[in-house]
Structure formats: C-alpha cells, structure tokens
PDB file of C-alpha atoms in Angstrom:
ATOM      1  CA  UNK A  25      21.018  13.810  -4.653  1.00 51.00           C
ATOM      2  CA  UNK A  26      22.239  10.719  -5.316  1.00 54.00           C
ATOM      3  CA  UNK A  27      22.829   9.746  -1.544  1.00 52.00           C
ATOM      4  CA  UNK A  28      19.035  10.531  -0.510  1.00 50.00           C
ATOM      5  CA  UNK A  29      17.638   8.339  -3.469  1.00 51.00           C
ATOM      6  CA  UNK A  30      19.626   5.607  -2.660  1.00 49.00           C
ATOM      7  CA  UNK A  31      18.153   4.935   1.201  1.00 58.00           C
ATOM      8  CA  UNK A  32      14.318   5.553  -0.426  1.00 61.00           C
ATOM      9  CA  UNK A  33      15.211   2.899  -3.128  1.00 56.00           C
ATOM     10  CA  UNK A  34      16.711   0.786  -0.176  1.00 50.00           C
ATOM     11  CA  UNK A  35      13.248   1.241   2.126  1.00 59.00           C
ATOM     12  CA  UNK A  36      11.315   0.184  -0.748  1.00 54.00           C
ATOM     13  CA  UNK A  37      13.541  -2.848  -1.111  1.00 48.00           C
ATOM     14  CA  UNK A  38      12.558  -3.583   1.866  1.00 49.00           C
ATOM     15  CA  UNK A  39       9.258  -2.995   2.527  1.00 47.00           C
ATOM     16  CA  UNK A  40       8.841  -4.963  -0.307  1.00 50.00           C
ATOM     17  CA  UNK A  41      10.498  -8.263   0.186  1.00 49.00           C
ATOM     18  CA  UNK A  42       8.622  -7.661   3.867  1.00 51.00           C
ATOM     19  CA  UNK A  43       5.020  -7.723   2.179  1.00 49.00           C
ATOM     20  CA  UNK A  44       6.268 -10.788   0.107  1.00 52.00           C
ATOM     21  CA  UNK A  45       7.598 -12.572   3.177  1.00 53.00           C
ATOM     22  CA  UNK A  46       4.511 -11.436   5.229  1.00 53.00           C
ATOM     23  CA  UNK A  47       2.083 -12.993   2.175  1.00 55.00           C
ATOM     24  CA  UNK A  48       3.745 -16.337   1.593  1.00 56.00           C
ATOM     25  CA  UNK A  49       3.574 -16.804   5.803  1.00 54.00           C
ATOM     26  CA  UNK A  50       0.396 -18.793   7.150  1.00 54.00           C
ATOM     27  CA  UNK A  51      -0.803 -17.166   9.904  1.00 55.00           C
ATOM     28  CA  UNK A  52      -2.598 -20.993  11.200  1.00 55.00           C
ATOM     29  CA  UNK A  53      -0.443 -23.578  12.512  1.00 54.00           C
ATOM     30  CA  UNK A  54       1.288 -26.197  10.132  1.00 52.00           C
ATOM     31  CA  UNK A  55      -1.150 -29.119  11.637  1.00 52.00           C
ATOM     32  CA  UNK A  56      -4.293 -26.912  10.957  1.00 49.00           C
ATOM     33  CA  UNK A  57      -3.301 -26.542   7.030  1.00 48.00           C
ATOM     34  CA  UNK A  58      -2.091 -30.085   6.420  1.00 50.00           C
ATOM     35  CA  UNK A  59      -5.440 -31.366   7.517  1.00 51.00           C
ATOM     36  CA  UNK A  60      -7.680 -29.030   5.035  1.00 55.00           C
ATOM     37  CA  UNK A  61      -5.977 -28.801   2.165  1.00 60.00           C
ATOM     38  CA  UNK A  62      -6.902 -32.132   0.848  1.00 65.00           C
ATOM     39  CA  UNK A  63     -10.415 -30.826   0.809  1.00 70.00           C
ATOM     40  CA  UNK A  64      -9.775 -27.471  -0.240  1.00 81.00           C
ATOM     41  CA  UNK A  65      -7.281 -28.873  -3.628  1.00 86.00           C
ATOM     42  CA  UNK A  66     -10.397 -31.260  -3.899  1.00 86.00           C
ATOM     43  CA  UNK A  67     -13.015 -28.129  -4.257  1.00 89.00           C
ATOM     44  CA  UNK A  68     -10.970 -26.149  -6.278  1.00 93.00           C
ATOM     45  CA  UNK A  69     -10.430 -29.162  -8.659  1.00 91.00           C
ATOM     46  CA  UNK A  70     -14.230 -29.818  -8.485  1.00 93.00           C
ATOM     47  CA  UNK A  71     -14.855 -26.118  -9.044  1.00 93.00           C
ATOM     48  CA  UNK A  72     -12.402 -25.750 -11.699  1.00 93.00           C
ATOM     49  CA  UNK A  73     -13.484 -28.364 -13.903  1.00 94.00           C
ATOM     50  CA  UNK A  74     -17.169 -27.435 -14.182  1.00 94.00           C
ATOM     51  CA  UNK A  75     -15.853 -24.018 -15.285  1.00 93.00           C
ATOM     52  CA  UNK A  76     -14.246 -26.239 -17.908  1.00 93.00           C
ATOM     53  CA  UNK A  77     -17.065 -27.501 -18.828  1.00 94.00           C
ATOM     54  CA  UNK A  78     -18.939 -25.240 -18.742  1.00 95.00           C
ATOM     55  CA  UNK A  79     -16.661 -22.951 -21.347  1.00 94.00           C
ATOM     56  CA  UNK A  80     -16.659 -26.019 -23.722  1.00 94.00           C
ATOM     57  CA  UNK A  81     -20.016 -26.279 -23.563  1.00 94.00           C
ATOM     58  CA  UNK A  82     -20.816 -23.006 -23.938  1.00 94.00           C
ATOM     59  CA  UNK A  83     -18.164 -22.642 -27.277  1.00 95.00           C
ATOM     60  CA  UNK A  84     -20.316 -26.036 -28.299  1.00 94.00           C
ATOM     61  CA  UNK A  85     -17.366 -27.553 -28.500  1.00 94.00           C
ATOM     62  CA  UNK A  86     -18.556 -31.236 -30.054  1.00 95.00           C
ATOM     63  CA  UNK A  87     -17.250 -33.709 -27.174  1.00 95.00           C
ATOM     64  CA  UNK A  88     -14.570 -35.692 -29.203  1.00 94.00           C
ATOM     65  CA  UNK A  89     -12.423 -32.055 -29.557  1.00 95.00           C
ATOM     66  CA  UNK A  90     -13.075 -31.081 -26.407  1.00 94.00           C
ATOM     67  CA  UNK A  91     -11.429 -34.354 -25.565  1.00 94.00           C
ATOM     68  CA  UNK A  92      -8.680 -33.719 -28.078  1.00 94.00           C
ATOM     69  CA  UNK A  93      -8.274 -30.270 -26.514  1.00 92.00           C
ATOM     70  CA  UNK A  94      -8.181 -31.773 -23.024  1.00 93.00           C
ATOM     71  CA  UNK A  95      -5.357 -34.376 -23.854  1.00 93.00           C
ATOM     72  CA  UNK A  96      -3.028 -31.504 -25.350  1.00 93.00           C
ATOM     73  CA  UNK A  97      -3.703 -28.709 -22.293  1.00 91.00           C
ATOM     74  CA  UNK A  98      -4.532 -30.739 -19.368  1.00 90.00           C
ATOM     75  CA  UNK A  99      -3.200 -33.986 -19.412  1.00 92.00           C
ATOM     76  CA  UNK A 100      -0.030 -33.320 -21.311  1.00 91.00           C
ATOM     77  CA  UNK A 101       3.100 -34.492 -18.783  1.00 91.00           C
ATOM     78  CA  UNK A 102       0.878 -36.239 -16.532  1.00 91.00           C
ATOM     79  CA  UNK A 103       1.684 -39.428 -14.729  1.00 93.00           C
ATOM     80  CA  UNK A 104      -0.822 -42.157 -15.087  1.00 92.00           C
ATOM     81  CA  UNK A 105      -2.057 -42.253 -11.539  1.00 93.00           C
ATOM     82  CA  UNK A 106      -2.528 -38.432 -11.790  1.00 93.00           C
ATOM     83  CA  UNK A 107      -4.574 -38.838 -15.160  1.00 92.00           C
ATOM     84  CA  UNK A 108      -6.879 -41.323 -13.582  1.00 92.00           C
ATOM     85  CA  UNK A 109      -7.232 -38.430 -10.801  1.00 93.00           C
ATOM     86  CA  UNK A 110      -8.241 -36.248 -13.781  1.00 93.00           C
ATOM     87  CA  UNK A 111     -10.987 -38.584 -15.018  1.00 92.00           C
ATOM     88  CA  UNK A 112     -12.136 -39.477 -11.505  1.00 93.00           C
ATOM     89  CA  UNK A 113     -12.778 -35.183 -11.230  1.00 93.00           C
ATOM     90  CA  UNK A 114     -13.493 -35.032 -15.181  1.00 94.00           C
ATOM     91  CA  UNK A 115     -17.121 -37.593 -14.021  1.00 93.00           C
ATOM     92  CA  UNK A 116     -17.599 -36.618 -10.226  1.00 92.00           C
ATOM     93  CA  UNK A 117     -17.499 -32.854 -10.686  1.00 92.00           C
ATOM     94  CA  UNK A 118     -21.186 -32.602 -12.659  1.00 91.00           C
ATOM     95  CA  UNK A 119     -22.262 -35.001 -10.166  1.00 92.00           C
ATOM     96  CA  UNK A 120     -21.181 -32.957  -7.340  1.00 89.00           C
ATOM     97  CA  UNK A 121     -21.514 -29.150  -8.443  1.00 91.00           C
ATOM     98  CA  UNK A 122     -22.577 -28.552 -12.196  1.00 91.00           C
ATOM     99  CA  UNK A 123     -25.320 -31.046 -12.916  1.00 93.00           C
ATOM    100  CA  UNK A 124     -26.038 -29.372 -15.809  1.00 94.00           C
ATOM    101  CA  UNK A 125     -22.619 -31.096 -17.627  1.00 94.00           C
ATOM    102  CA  UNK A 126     -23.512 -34.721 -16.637  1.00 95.00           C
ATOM    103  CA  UNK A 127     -24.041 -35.917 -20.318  1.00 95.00           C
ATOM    104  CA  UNK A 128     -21.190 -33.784 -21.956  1.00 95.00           C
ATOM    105  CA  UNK A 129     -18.834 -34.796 -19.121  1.00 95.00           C
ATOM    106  CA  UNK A 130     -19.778 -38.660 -19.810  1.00 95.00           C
ATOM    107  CA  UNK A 131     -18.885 -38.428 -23.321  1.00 96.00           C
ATOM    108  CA  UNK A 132     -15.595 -36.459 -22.876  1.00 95.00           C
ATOM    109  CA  UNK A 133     -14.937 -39.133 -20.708  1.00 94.00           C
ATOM    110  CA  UNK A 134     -15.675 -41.633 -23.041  1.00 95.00           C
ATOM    111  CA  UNK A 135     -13.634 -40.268 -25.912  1.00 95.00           C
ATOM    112  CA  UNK A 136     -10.734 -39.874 -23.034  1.00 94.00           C
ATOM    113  CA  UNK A 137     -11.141 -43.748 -22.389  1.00 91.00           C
ATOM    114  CA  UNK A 138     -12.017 -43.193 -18.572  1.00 87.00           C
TER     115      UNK A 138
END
C-alpha cells in the first residue's frame, strides 16, 4: 500500500508545482508587459485609494484620524520620494475616479502636510 500512495502523492507534487509554474508565466512577451504596467500600477493605485476613501468616509472617520490612521498603515517604511507618490494619488484619485471624496481627500491631505 505504501508503494501505490507514494507515486499519487508524487503526481500531485507535480501537477502542482506545474499549475504554480504555469500561473506565475506571462503568456505576452516581456516588451508588451514592461510598457503597460506603469498604467495598470497607476489604475490600481487610483482605484485603490478611492476605496480608501471611500471606507473612511463611510466609517465617518473625522479627516485628522483618518490621517493619523494613514501615517501608521500606509506610509509606515516609506521612502520620501515614494510618500510624495502617495500624496500625489492621495489628491489626483477623487479628481480622476471618485469625485465624490474631493473635499475629504483635500483635508487628509492637509493634515498629511501634502
């Protein structure tokens, strides 16, 4: 018994680290990634920020903790050039997607000094 479970736990081995190797591959050239994921990390940033703001909003979370809370999660290890990247998202997302948060995104920034 032992000899016929050890080839099915072998085959599942590998059909496993197969599907892993199979997801992690791109199936489009390297040139055609490199050129669209500057948009697509731009989108995502956009897209993930109004759902930030939109949850802080929605908890009516006053502006100056939301700011507090955004300093501890968010910006908490980050270099300075990447935390002006964060403001420059934290006042262009409402602008750009979720006009709705164009006020309570100003004064998060403003308690964030951006």
């Amino acid at each position: 018994m032992r000899i016929t479970t050890f080839p099915k736990a072998l085959i599942v081995l590998v059909l496993a680290l197969g599907l892993v190797a199979a997801a992690c591959s791109s199936s489009e050239p390297e040139e055609a990634t490199t050129t669209t994921g500057a948009v697509d990390d731009r989108a995502v940033a956009v897209a993930t920020m109004c759902r930030t703001l939109e949850l802080l909003s929605a908890a009516s979370v006053p502006p100056g903790n939301a700011a507090a809370s955004i300093v501890t999660t968010d910006l908490d290890g980050l270099t300075a050039s990447e935390k002006a990247e964060y403001g420059d998202v934290l006042v262009l997302a409402p602008r750009e997607e979720c006009t709705d948060q164009i006020a309570y995104a100003d004064e998060i920034a403003y308690w964030l000094g951006f």
